[in-house]
PDB file of C-alpha atoms in Angstrom:
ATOM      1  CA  UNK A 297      74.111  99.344  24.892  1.00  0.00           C
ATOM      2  CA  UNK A 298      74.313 100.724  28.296  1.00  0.00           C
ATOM      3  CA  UNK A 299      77.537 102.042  27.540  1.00  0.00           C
ATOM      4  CA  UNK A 300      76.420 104.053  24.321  1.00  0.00           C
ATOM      5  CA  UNK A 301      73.825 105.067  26.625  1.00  0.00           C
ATOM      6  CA  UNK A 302      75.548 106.754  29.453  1.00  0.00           C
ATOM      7  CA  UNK A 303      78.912 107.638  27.362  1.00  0.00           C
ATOM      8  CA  UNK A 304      77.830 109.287  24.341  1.00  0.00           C
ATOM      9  CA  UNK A 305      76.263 112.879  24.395  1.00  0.00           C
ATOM     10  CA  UNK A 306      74.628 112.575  20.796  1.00  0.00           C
ATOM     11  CA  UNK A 307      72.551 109.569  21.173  1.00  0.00           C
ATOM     12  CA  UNK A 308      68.702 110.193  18.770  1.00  0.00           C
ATOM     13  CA  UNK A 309      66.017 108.758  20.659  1.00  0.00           C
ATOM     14  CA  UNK A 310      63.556 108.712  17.833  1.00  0.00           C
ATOM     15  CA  UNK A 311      66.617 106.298  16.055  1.00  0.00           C
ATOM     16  CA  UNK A 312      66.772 104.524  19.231  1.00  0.00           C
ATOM     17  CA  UNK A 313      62.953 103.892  19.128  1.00  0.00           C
ATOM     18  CA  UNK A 314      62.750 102.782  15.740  1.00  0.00           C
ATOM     19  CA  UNK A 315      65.650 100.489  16.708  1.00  0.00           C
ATOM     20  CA  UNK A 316      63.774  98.936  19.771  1.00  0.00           C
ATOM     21  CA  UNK A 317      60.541  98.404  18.154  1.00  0.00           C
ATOM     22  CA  UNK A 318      62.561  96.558  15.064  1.00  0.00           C
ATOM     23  CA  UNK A 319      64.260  94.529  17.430  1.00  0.00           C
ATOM     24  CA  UNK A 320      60.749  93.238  19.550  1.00  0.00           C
ATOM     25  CA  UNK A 321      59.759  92.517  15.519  1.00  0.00           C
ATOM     26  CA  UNK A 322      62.280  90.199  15.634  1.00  0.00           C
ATOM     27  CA  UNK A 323      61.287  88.503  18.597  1.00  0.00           C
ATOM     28  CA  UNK A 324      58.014  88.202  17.467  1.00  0.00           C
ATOM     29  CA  UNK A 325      58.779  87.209  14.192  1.00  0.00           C
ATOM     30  CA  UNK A 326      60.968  84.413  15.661  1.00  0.00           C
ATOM     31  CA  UNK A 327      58.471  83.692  18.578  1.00  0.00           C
ATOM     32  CA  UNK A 328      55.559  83.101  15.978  1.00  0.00           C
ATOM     33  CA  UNK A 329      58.181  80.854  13.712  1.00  0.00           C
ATOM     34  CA  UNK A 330      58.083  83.069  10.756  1.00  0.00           C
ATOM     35  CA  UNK A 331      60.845  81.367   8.676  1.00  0.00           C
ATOM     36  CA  UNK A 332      61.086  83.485   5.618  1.00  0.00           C
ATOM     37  CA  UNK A 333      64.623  85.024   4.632  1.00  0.00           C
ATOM     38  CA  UNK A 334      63.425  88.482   3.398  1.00  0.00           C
ATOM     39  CA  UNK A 335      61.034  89.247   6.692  1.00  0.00           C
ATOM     40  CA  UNK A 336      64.515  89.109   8.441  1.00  0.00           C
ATOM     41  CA  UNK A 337      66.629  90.828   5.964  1.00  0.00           C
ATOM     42  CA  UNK A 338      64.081  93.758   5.780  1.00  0.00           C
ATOM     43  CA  UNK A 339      63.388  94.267   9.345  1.00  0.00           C
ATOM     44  CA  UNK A 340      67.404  93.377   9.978  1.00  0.00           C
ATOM     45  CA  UNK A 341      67.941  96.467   7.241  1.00  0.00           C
ATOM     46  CA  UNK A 342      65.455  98.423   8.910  1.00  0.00           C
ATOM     47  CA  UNK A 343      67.184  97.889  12.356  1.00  0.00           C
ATOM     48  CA  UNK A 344      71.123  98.642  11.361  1.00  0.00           C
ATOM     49  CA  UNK A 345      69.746 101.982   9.772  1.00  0.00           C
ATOM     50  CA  UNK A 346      68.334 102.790  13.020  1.00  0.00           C
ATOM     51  CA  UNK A 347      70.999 102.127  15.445  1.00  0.00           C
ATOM     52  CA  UNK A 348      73.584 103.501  13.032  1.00  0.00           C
ATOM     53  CA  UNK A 349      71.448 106.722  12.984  1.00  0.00           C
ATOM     54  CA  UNK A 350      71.010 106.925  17.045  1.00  0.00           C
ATOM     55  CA  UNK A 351      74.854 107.247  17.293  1.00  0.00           C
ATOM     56  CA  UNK A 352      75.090 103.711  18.783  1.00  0.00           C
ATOM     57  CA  UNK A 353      77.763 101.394  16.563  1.00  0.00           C
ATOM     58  CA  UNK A 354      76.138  99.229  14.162  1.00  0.00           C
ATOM     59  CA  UNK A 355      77.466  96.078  15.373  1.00  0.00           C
ATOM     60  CA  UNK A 356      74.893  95.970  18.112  1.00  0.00           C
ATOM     61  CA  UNK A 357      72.453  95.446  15.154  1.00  0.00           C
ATOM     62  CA  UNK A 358      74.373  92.891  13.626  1.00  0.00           C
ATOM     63  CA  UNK A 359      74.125  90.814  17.162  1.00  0.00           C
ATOM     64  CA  UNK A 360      70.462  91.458  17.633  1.00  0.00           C
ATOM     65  CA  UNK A 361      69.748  89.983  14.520  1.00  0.00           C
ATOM     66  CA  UNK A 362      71.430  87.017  14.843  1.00  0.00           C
ATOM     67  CA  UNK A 363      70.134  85.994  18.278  1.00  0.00           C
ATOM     68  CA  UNK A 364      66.590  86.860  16.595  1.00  0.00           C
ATOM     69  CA  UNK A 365      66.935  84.414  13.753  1.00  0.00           C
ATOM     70  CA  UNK A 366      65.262  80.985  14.243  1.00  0.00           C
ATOM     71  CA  UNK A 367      67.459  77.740  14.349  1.00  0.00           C
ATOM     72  CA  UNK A 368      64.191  75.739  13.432  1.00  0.00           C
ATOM     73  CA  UNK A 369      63.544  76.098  10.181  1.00  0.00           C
ATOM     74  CA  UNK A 370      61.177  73.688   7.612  1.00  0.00           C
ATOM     75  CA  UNK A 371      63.728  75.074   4.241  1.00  0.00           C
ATOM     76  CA  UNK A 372      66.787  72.782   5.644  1.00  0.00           C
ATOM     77  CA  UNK A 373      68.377  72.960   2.482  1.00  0.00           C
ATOM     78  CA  UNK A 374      67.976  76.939   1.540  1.00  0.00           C
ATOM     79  CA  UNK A 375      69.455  77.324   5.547  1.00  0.00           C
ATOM     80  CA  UNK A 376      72.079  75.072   4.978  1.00  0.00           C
ATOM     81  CA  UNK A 377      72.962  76.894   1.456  1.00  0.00           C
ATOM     82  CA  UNK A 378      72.951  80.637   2.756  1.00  0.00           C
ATOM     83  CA  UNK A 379      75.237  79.234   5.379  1.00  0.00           C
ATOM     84  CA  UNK A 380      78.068  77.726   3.083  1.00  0.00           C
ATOM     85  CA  UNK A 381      77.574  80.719   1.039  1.00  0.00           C
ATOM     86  CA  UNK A 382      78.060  82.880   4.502  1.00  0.00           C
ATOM     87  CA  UNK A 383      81.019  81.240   5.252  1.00  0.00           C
ATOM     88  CA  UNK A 384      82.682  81.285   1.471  1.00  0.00           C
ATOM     89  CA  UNK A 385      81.947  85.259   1.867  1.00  0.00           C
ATOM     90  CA  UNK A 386      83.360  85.675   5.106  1.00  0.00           C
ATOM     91  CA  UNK A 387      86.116  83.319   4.228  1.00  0.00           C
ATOM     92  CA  UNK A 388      87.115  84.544   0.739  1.00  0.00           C
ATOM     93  CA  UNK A 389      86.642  88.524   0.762  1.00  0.00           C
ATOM     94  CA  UNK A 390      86.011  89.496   4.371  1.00  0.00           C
ATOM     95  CA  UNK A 391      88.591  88.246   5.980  1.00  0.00           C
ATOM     96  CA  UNK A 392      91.316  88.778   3.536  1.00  0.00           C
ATOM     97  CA  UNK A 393      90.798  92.412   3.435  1.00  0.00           C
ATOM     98  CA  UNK A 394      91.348  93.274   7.112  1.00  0.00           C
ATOM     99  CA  UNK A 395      95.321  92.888   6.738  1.00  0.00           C
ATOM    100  CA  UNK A 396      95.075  95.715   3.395  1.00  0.00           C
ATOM    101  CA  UNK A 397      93.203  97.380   5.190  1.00  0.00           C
ATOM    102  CA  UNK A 398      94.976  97.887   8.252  1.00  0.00           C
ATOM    103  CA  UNK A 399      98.662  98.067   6.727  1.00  0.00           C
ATOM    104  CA  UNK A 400      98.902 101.305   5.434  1.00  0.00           C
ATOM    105  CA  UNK A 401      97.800 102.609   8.937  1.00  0.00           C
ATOM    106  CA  UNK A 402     100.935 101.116  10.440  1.00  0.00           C
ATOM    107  CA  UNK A 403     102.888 102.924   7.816  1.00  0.00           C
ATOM    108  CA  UNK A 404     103.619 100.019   5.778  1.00  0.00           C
ATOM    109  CA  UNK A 405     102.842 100.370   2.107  1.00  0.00           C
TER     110      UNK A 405
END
């Protein structure tokens, strides 16, 4: 963040504001053990709009939401099932569409 801060010249601090009061949501949302999925997909939505907007790269989002979710939740099972699901994503489609992606950029086709 400090580096988006100092090395880019067309940073939106209205974007950046929206981006630091989503993220202290988070906290608090966390902090007062608020365990429901869609809190922390809207606010997480909320938050990647804003830091994509401020001209910082969206992958700072992705990190602050992930430190922000709880690890202590009472819906074991739901948790547990989002996860594998996660993981079958990332595992399946994610992953397997870096190498096509990148190939034709190496002028391979």
């Amino acid at each position: 963040m400090i580096i988006a801060v100092f090395f880019n010249s067309d940073l939106s601090v209205f974007s950046l504001t929206i981006a630091v009061f989503a993220s202290a949501l988070l906290f608090y949302m966390n902090a007062k053990n608020v365990s429901r999925l869609t809190a922390y997909l809207l606010v997480g939505a909320i938050l990647w709009v804003a830091v994509l907007k401020s001209g910082v790269h969206a992958t700072v989002a992705g990190v602050i939401v992930g430190f922000s979710i709880p690890l202590r939740v009472r819906e074991h099972k739901y948790v547990v099932h989002c996860g594998i699901w996660n993981m079958a994503f990332t595992l399946g489609a994610v992953l397997p569409s870096f190498p096509s992606l990148r190939l034709p950029t190496l002028g391979f086709r």
